[in-house]
mmCIF file of C-alpha atoms in Angstrom:
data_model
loop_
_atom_site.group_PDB
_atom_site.id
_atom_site.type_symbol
_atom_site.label_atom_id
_atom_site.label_comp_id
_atom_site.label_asym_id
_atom_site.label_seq_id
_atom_site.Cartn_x
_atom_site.Cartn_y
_atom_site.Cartn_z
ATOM 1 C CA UNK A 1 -71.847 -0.638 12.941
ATOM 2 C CA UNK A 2 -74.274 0.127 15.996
ATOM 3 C CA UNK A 3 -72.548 3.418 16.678
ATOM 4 C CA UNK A 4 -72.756 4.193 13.095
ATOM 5 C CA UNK A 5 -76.177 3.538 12.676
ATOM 6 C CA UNK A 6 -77.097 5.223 15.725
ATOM 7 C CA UNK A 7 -75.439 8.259 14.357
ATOM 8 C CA UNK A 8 -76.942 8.456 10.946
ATOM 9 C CA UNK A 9 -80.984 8.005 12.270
ATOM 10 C CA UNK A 10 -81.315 11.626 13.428
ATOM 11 C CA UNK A 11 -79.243 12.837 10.636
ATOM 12 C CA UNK A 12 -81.410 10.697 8.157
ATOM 13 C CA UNK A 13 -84.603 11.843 9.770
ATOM 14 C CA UNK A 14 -83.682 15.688 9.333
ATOM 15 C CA UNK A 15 -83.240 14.669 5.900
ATOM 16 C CA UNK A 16 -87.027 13.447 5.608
ATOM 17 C CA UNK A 17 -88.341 16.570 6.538
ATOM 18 C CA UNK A 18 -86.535 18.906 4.176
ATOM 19 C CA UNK A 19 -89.645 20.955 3.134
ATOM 20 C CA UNK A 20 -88.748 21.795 -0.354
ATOM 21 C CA UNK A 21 -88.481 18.338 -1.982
ATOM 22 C CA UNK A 22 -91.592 17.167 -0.628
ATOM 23 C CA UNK A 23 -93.632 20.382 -1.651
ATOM 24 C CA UNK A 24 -92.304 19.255 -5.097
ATOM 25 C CA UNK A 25 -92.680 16.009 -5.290
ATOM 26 C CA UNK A 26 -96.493 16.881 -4.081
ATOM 27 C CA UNK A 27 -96.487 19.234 -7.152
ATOM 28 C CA UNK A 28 -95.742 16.817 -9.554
ATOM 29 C CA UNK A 29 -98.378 14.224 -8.478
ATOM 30 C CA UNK A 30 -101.007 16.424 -9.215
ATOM 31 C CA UNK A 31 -99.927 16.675 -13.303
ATOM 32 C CA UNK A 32 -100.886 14.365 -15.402
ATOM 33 C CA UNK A 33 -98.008 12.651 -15.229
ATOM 34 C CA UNK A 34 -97.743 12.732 -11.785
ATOM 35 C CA UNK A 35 -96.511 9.442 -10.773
ATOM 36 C CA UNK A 36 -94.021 8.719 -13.417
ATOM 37 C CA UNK A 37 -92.359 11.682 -12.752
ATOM 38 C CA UNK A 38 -92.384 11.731 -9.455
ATOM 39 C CA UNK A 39 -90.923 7.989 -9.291
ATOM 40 C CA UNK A 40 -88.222 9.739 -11.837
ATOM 41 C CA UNK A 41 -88.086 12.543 -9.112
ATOM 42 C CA UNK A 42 -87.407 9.810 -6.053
ATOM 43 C CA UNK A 43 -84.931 7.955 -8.232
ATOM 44 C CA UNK A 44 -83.059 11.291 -8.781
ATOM 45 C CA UNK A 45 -83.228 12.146 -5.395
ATOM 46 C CA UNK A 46 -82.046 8.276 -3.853
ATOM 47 C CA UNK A 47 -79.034 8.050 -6.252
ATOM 48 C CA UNK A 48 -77.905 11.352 -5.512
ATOM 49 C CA UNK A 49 -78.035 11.181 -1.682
ATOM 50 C CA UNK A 50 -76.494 7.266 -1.950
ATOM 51 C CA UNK A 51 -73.394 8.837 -4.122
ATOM 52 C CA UNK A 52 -73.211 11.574 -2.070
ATOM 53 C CA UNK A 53 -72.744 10.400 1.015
ATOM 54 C CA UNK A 54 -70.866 7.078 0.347
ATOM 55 C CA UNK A 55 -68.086 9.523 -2.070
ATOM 56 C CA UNK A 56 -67.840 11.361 1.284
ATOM 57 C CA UNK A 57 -67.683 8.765 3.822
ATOM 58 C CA UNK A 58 -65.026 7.120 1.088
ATOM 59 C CA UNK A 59 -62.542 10.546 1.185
ATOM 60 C CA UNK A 60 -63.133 10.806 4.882
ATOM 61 C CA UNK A 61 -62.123 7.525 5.505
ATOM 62 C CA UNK A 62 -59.385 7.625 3.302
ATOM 63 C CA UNK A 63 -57.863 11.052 5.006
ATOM 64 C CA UNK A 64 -57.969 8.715 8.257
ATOM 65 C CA UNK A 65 -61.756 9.755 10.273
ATOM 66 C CA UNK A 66 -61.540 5.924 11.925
ATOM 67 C CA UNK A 67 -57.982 6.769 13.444
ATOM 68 C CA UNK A 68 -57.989 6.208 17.114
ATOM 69 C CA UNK A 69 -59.713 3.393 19.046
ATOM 70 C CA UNK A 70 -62.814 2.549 19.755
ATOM 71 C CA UNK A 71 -65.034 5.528 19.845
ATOM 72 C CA UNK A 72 -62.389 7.776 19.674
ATOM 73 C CA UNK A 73 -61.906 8.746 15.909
ATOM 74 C CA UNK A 74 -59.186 11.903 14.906
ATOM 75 C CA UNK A 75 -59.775 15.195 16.848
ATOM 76 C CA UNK A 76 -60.128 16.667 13.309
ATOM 77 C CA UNK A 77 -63.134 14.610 13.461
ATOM 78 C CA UNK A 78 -64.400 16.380 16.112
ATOM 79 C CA UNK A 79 -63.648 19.462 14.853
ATOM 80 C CA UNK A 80 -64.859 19.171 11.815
ATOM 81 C CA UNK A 81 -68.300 18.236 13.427
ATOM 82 C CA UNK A 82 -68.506 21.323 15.522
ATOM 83 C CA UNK A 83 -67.764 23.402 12.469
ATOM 84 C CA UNK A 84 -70.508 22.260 10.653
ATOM 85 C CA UNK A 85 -72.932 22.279 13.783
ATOM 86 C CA UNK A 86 -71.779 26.007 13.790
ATOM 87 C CA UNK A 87 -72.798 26.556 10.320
ATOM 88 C CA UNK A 88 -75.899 24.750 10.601
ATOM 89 C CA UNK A 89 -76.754 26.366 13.729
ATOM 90 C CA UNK A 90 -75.988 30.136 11.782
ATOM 91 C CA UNK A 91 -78.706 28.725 8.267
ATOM 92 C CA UNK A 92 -80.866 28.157 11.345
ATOM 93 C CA UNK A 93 -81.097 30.914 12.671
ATOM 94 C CA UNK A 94 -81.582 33.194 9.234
ATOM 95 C CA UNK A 95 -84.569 30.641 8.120
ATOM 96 C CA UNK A 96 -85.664 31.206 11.863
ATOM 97 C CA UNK A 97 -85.785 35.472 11.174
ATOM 98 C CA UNK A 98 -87.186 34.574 8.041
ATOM 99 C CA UNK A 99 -90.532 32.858 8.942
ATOM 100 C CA UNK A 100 -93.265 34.246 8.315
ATOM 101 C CA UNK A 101 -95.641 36.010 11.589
ATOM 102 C CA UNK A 102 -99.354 35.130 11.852
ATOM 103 C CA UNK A 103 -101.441 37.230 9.370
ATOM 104 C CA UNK A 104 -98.769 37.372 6.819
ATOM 105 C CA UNK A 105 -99.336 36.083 3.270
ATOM 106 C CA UNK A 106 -98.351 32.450 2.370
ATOM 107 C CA UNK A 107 -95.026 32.524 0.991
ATOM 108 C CA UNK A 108 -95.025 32.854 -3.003
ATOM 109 C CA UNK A 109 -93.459 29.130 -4.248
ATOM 110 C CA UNK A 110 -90.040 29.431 -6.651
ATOM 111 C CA UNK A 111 -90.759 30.376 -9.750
ATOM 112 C CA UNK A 112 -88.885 26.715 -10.961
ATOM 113 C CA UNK A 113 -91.699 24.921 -9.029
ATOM 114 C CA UNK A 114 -94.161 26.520 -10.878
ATOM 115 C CA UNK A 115 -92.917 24.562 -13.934
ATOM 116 C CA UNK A 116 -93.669 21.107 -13.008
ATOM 117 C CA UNK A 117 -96.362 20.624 -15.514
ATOM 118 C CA UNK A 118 -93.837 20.744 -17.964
ATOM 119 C CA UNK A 119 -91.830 18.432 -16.390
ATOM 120 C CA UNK A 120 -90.327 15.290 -18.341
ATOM 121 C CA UNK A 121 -89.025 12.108 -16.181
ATOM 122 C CA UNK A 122 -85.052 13.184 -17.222
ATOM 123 C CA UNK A 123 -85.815 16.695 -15.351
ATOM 124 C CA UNK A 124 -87.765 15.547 -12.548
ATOM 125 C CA UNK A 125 -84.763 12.910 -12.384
ATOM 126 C CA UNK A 126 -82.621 15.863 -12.405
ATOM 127 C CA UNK A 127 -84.514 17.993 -10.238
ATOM 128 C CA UNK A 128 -84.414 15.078 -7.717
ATOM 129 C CA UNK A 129 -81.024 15.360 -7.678
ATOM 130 C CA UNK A 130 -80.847 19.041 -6.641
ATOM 131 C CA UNK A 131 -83.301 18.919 -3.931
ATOM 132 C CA UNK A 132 -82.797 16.361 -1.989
ATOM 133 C CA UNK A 133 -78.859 15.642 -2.546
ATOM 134 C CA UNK A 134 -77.022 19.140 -3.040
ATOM 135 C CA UNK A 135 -79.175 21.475 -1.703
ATOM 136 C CA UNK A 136 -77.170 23.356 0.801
ATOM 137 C CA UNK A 137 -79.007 22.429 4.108
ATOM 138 C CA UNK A 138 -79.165 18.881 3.159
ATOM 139 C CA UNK A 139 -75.712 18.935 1.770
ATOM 140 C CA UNK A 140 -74.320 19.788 5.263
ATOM 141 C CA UNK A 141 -76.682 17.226 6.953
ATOM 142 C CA UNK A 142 -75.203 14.470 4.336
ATOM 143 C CA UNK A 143 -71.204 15.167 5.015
ATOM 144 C CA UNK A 144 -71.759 14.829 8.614
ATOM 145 C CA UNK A 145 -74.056 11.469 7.826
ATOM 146 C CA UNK A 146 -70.999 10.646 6.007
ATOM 147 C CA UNK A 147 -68.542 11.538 8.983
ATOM 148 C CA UNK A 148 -70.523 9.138 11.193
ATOM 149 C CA UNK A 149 -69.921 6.369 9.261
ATOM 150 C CA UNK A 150 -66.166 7.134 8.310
ATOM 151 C CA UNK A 151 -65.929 7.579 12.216
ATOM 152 C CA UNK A 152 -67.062 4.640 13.277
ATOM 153 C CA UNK A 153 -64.615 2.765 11.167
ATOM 154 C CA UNK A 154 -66.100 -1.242 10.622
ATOM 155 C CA UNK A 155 -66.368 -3.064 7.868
ATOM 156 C CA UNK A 156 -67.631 -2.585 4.146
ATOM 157 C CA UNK A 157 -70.409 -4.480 4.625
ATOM 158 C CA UNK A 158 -71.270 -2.391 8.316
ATOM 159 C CA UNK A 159 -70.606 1.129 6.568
ATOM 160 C CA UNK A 160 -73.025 -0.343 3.720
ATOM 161 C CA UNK A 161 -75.355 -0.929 6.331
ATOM 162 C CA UNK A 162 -75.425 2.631 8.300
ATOM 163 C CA UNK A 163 -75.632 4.436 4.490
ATOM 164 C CA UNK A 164 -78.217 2.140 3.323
ATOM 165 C CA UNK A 165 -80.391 3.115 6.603
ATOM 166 C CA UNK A 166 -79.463 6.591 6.264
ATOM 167 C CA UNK A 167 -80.464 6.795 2.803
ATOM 168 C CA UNK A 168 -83.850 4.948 3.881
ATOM 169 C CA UNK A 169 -84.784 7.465 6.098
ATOM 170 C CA UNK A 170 -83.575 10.368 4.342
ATOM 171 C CA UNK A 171 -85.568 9.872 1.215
ATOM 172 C CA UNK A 172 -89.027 9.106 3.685
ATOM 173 C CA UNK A 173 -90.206 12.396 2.861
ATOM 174 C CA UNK A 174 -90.751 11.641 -1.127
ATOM 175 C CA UNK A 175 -91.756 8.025 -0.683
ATOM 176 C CA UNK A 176 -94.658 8.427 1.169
ATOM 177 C CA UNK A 177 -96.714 11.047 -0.467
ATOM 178 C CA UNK A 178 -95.666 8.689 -3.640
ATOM 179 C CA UNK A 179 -96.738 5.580 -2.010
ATOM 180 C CA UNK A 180 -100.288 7.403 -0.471
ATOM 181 C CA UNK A 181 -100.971 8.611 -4.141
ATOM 182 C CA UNK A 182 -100.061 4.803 -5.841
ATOM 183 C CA UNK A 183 -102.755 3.487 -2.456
ATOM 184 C CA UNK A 184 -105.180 5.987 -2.238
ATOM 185 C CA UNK A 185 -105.524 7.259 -5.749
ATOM 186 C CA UNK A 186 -107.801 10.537 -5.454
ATOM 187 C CA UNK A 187 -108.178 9.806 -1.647
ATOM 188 C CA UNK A 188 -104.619 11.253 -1.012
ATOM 189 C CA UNK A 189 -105.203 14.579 -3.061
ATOM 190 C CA UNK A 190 -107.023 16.563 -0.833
ATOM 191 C CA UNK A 191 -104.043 15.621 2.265
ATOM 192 C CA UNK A 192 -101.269 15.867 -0.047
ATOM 193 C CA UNK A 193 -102.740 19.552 -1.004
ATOM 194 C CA UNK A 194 -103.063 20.338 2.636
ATOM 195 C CA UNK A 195 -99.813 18.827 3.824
ATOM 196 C CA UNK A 196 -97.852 21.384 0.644
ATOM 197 C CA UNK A 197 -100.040 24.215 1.672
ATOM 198 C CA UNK A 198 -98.512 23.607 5.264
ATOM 199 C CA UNK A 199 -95.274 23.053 3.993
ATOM 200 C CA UNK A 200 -95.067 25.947 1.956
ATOM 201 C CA UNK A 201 -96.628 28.249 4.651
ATOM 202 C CA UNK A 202 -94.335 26.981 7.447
ATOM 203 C CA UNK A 203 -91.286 25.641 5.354
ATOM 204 C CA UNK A 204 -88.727 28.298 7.269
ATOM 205 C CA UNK A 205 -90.355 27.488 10.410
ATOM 206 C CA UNK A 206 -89.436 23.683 10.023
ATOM 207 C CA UNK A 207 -85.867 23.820 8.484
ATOM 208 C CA UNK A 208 -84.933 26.910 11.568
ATOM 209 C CA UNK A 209 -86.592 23.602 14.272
ATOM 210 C CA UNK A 210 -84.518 20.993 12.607
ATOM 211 C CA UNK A 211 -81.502 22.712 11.433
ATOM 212 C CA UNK A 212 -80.975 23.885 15.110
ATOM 213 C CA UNK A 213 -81.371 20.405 16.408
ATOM 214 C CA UNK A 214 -78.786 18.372 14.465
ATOM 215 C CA UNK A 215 -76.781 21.598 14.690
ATOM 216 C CA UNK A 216 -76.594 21.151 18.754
ATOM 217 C CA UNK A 217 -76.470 17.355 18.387
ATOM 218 C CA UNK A 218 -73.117 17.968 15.831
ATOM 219 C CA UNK A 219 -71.330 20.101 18.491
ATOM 220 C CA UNK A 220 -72.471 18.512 21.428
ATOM 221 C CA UNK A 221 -70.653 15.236 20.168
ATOM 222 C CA UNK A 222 -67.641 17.038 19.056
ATOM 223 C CA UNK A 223 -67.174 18.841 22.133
ATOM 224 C CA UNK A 224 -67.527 15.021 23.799
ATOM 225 C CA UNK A 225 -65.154 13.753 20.824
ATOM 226 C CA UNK A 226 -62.408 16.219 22.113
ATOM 227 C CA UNK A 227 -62.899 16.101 25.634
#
């Protein structure tokens, strides 16, 4: 389970930082039904990383990722590692071209996000969902959070264990502006408007920085996996 776990922190930690579903969730707690529908939003969000990744570490365990001994799962492991660090590595750089340069206008936010008044708890549910479980960077960082623990074999109870903290970490990102609104009440509003405004502004910036990280940390241990 150690190796698992051990595995899954970084991934689950790239997660966190996804900009866009903690822009939203930020935009929903300042409607009047903020906190309802953002709970609705988180709730979305957990069940759809939790399926996610255990449906995937289920089928990759199935097709035989623990083969091998020890620390030594199949080479298509491996492989399959450094392919996705190679497509992670190629989003990368794109959001990295696409930041914006100093005295350029704050990015204009999707015309869906401007919508969250209108929100209901089944949509931000929904919209939970999309964000943080099938959005494409996340999707990526989810199936290889999901390799880990097929890889490092174990039992039920230790692969329940490395998705349960990967999900924990993953989903930091909406809990906490959630749990600084249900604290500080109006306190948190003017940080929560300051960390979106951020977020918005350097959104690219962050998912380029991250993206390239895991992306190096995917290849780097398939490359070790296969040598």
């Amino acid at each position: 389970m150690g190796d698992a776990v051990a595995q899954v922190i970084p991934l689950g930690i790239a997660v966190a930082f996804s900009p866009l579903p903690i822009i939203a969730v930020v935009l929903i707690l300042a409607t009047p039904a903020g906190r309802v529908n953002a709970l609705a939003f988180a709730a979305g969000g957990l069940a759809a990383v939790t399926v996610v990744t255990a449906v995937a570490a289920g089928g990759l365990g199935a097709a035989g990722a623990d083969e091998g001994s020890g620390d030594d799962p199949g080479s298509w492991v491996s492989i399959g590692r450094i392919v996705l660090g190679a497509v992670l590595l190629r989003f990368a750089a794109g959001k990295w071209r696409a930041r914006p340069r100093a005295g350029d206008p704050a990015p204009d936010l999707p015309a869906w996000m401007r919508t969250v008044e209108a929100l209901t708890p089944v949509r931000a549910a929904g919209m939970g969902v999309l964000l943080c479980g099938v959005n494409p960077k996340n999707l990526i960082l989810i199936v290889a959070a999901a390799a880990a623990i097929a890889a490092g074999g174990g039992s039920t109870a230790d692969q329940a264990a490395a998705l349960a903290v990967f999900t924990g970490l993953a989903m930091l990102g909406v809990l906490l502006p959630i749990a600084a609104s249900v604290l500080l009440g109006e306190r948190a509003d003017g940080a929560l408007d300051g960390l979106r405004g951020w977020m918005v502004r350097q959104s690219a910036t962050i998912v380029a920085v991250i993206a390239a990280l895991i992306a190096l940390k995917l290849i780097l241990d398939g490359v070790s996996g296969l040598s």
